XYZ file of C-alpha atoms in Angstrom:
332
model
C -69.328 44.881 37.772
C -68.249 48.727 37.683
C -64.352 48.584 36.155
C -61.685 46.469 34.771
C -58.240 48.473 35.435
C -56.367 48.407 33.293
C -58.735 48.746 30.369
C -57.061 47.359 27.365
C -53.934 44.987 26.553
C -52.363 43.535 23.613
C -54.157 41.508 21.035
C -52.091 38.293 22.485
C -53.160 38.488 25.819
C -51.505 37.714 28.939
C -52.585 41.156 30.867
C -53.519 41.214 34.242
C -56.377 43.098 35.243
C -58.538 43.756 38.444
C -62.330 43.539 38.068
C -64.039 45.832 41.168
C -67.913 45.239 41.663
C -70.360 43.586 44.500
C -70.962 40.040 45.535
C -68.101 38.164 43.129
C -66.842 36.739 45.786
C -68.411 32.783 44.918
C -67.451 33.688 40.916
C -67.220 30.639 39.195
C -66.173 32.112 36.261
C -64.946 34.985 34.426
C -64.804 35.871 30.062
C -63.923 38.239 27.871
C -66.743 37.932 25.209
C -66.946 34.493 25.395
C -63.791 33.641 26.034
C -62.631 32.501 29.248
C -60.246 33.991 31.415
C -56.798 32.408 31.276
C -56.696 32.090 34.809
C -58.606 34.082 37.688
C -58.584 34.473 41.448
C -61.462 35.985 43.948
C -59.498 38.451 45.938
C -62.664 39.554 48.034
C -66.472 39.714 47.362
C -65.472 43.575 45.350
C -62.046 42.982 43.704
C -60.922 40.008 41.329
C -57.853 39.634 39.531
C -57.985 37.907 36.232
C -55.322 37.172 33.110
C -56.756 38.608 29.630
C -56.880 36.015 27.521
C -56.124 36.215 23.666
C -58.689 38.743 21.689
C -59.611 41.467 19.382
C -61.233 44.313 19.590
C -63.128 45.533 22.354
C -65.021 42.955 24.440
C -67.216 42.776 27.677
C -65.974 41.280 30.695
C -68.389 39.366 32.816
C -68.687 37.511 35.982
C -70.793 34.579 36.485
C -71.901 32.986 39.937
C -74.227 30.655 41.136
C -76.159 34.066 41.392
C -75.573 35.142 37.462
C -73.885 36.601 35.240
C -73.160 40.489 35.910
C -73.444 43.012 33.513
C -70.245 43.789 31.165
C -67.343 46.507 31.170
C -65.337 47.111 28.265
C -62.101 45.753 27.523
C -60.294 46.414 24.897
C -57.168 44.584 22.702
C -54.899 46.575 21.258
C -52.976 46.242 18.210
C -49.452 46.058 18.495
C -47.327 49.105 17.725
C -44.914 49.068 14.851
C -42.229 51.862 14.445
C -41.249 52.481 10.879
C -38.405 55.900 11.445
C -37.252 58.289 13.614
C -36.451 61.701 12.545
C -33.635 63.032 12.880
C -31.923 60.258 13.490
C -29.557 61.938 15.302
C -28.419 64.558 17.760
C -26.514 65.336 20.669
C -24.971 63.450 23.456
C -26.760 66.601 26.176
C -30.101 65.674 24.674
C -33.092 68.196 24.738
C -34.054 67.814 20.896
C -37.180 66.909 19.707
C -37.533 63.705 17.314
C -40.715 62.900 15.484
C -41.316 58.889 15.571
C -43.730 57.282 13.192
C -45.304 54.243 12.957
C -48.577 52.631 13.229
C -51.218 51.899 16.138
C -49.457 54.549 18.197
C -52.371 55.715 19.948
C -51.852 55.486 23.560
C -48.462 55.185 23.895
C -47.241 54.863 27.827
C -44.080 54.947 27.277
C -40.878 56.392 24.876
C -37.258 54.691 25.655
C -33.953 55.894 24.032
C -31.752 52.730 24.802
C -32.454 52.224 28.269
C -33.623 55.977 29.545
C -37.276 57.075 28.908
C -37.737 59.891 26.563
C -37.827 63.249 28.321
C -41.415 63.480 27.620
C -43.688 63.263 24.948
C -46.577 63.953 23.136
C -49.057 61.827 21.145
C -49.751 63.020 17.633
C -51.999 60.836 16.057
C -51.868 56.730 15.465
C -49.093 57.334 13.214
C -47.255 59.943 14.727
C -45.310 60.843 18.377
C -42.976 63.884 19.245
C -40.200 62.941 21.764
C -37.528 64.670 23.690
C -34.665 63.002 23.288
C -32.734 62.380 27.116
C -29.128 62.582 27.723
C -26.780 59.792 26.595
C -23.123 58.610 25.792
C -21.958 58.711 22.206
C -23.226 55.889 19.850
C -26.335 54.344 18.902
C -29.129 53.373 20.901
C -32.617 51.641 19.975
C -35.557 53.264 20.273
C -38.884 51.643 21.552
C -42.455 52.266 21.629
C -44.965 50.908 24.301
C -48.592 50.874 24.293
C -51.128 48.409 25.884
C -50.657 46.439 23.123
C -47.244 45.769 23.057
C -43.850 47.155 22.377
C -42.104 47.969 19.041
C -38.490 48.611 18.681
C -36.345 50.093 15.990
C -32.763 48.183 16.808
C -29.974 51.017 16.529
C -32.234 54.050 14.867
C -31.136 57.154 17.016
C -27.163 57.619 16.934
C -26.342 60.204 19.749
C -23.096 62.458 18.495
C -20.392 63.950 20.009
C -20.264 67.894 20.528
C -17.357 69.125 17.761
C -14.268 70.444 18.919
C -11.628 73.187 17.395
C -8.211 73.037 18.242
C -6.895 75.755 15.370
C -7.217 77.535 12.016
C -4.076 78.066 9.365
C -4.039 80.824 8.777
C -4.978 82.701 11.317
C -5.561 86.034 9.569
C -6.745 86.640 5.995
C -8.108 89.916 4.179
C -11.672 91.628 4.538
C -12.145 90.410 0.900
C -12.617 86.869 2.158
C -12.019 83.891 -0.312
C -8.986 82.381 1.016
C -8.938 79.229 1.914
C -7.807 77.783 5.281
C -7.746 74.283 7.483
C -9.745 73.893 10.556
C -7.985 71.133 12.908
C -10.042 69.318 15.919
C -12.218 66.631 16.581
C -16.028 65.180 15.943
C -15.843 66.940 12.310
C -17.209 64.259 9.902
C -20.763 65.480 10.112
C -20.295 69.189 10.425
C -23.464 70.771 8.923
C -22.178 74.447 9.171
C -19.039 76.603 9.840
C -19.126 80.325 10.801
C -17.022 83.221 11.077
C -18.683 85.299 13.871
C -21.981 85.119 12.579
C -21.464 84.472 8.869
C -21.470 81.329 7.267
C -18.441 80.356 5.254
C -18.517 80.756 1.512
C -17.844 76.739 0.794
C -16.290 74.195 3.519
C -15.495 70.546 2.774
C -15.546 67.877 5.476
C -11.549 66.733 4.841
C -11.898 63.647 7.754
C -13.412 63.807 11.421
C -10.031 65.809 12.504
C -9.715 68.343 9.746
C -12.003 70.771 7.653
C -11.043 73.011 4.521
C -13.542 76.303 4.479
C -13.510 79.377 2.152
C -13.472 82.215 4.076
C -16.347 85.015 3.733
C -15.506 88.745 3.534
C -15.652 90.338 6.717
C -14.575 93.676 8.979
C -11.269 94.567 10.399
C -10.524 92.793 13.395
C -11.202 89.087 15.766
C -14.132 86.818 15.320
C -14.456 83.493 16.225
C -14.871 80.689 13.999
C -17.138 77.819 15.071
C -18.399 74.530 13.498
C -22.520 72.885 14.098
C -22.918 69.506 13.550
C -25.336 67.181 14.970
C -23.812 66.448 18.251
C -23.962 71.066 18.808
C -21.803 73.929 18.398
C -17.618 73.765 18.956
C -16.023 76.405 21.068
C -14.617 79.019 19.138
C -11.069 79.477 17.617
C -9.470 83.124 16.338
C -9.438 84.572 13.078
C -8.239 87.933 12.053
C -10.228 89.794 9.334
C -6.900 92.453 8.013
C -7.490 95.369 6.196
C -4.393 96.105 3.271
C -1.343 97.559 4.380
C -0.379 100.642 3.283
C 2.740 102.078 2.367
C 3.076 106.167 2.391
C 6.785 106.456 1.751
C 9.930 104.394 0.855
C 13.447 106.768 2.033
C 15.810 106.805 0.291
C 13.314 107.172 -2.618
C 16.628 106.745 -5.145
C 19.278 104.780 -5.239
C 22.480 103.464 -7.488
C 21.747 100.447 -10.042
C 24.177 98.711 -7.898
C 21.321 98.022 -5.116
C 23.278 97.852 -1.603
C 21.381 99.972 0.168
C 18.791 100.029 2.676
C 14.970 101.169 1.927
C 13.367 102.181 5.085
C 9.062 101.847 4.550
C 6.278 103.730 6.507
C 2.987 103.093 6.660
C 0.437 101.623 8.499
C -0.534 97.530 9.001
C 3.064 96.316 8.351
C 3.512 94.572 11.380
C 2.414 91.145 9.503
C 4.627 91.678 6.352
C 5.608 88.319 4.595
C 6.639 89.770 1.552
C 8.762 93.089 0.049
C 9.094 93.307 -3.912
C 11.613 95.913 -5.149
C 10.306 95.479 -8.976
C 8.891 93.145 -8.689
C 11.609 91.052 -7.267
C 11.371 89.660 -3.392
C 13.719 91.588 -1.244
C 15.030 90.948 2.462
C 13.071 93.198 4.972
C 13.060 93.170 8.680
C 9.818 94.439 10.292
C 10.577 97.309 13.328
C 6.784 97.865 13.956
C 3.499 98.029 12.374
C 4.409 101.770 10.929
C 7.847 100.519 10.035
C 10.133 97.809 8.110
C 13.433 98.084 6.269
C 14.273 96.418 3.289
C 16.820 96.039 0.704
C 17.617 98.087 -2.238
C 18.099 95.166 -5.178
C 20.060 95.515 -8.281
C 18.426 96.221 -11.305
C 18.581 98.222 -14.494
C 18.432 102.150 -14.023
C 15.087 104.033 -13.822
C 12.034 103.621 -12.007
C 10.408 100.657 -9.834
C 7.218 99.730 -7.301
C 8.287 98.751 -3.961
C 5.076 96.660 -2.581
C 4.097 95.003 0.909
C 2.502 92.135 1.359
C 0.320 91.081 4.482
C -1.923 87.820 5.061
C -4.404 91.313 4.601
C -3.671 91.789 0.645
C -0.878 94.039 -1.109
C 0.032 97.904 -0.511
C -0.856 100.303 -3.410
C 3.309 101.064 -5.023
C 5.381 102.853 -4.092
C 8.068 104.426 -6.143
C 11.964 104.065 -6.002
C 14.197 105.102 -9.027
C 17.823 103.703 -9.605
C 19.898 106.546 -11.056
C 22.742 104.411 -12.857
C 26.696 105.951 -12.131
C 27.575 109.587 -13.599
C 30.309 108.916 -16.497
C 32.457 111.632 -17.297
C-alpha cells in the first residue's frame, strides 16, 4: 500500500476512498484497524476503491490477499464540526465583509457556504475559529454552513444580509453654523442605521424614528453645502443637501423714524436675507417681502412712541438690532 485519497472522513463513516499500491488485485479483504470495509471493489492490481466504515481516530488501512496482509496507511475520522456564532451577523447585500465563525473541530474546513453560494474565500484560524468573506446575496437571512471531512454543521438563519440605506430628504434643509437643531431624515432601509454624518462629522444625537424616517441633531459646521449620509449594516446612503448658514445681518433700516401710527414701509439692507422667515418691529412680527439677499421691506407697526429693534430671522439665527424710533404727532 502507498495512499488512501482522501485521507480522513467523518467519525460515521460512509466515505469513499481509493487505496493505490502493487499486487491488490486478488484482495480478499480490506479494514480500517480491524474493522472491515463496508463494502470494497478491486479496480486493478494498483487502485481499489473502498467505503470507510464507522471509526475514531486515526487508523491503518490494510489489504489482505492470499499473498498477505500489506503494510498500513493512515486514515483518519474526523469529528464532526459544530458552529456555535457568526460575527457580525450581518452586512450587506454587495458582500465583501469579513465574518469570524466559531465553533469546534474546525480544523480542515473544505468548504464555507452563505445560503447556497460558497464564501468568497477563507482562512482557517484555529479548531475553533474561521475568517470568511461574505459573497453577494439578496436581502434576508441565509444559513451558514461549515464542512470538513467530518461532516457538515449548519447554523439555520445566522447571517441576515441588509439592504444598502436610502435618503430621499432632510426638513429643514438649512440650519445655522451653531448646529443643534433638530431635523427629519426621510428614506428607506433606516431601522438599523449605526451612524449619520454631515460631510464628514457625525451628528450630535440621531434616533432611529422607523425604517422610513430618522430624527438627528445637527453638529456645528461652516458656511455652505454638505451632504448628509446615513451607515448601517447593509453600507452607506447616497447623500442629501444641507445648508450650514451663517446669521444675517442687518446694516440699516430707512426710514430709521417713523409716526406711532405705523403705516409705513421699512426698507432693510444687509447681507444673508434672502432666507428671511421672520421681521420683528419690537418685538412684534411684521409683514416683509424679500427683494434679494441684500434687501427686504417690511412694515412699520404701531406702537407706543420712542425707540424699537427691528430683527431678521433666517433658518441661519437672528440679525444683531437694528434701531427705528416712532416720534408720536407734534401737538400745538
Amino acid at each position: 500500500m502507498t495512499s488512501v485519497t482522501p485521507a480522513s472522513g467523518p467519525a460515521a463513516g460512509g466515505t469513499t476512498v481509493t487505496l493505490t499500491g502493487t499486487g491488490l488485485a486478488t484482495a480478499g479483504a480490506v479494514r480500517f484497524g480491524s474493522t472491515p470495509a463496508t463494502s470494497f471493489t478491486v479496480v486493478s492490481d494498483t487502485h481499489i476503491t473502498a467505503v470507510a466504515p464507522a471509526g475514531t481516530g486515526t487508523v491503518q488501512v490494510t489489504v489482505t490477499t492470499p499473498g498477505g496482509t500489506s503494510n498500513g496507511v493512515s486514515y483518519t475520522y474526523s469529528v464532526t464540526p459544530a458552529l456555535s456564532g457568526v460575527s457580525p451577523n450581518q452586512g450587506p447585500t454587495s458582500g465583501g465583509n469579513t465574518v469570524t465563525l466559531t465553533g469546534t473541530n474546525l480544523t480542515g474546513t473544505t468548504a464555507v457556504t452563505f445560503g447556497a453560494t460558497p464564501a468568497t474565500s477563507f482562512t482557517v484560524l484555529s479548531a475553533t475559529q474561521i475568517s470568511a468573506v461574505v459573497p453577494a446575496a439578496t436581502p434576508g437571512p441565509v444559513d451558514v454552513t461549515v464542512t470538513t471531512p467530518g461532516g457538515t454543521s449548519t447554523l439555520q438563519s445566522s447571517y441576515f444580509y441588509v439592504s444598502t440605506p436610502v435618503l430621499t430628504g432632510v426638513a429643514p434643509p438649512s440650519g445655522p453654523l451653531s448646529g443643534g437643531n433638530t431635523v427629519t431624515l426621510t428614506g428607506v432601509h433606516l431601522v438599523e442605521a449605526t451612524a449619520v454624518r454631515f460631510g464628514a462629522t457625525a451628528a450630535t444625537t440621531f434616533t432611529v424614528v422607523s425604517d422610513t424616517q430618522i430624527t438627528a441633531v445637527v453638529p456645528p459646521g461652516a458656511d455652505g453645502l454638505v451632504g448628509i449620509t446615513v451607515t448601517t449594516a447593509g453600507g452607506t446612503s447616497n447623500a442629501v443637501t444641507y445648508t450650514y448658514l451663517a446669521a444675517p445681518v442687518v446694516t440699516t433700516v430707512v426710514p430709521n423714524q417713523g409716526p406711532t401710527a405705523g403705516g409705513i414701509t421699512l426698507t432693510l439692507t444687509g447681507t444673508r436675507l434672502a432666507q428671511t422667515t421672520k421681521v420683528l418691529v419690537g418685538g412684534n412680527p411684521a409683514g416683509f417681502t424679500v427683494v434679494s439677499d441684500t434687501h427686504l421691506v417690511a412694515d412699520a407697526l404701531p406702537g407706543a412712541a420712542g425707540p424699537v429693534d427691528v430683527t431678521v430671522t433666517t433658518p441661519g439665527g437672528t440679525s444683531a438690532p437694528q434701531a427705528y424710533t416712532r416720534v408720536g404727532t407734534p401737538g400745538i
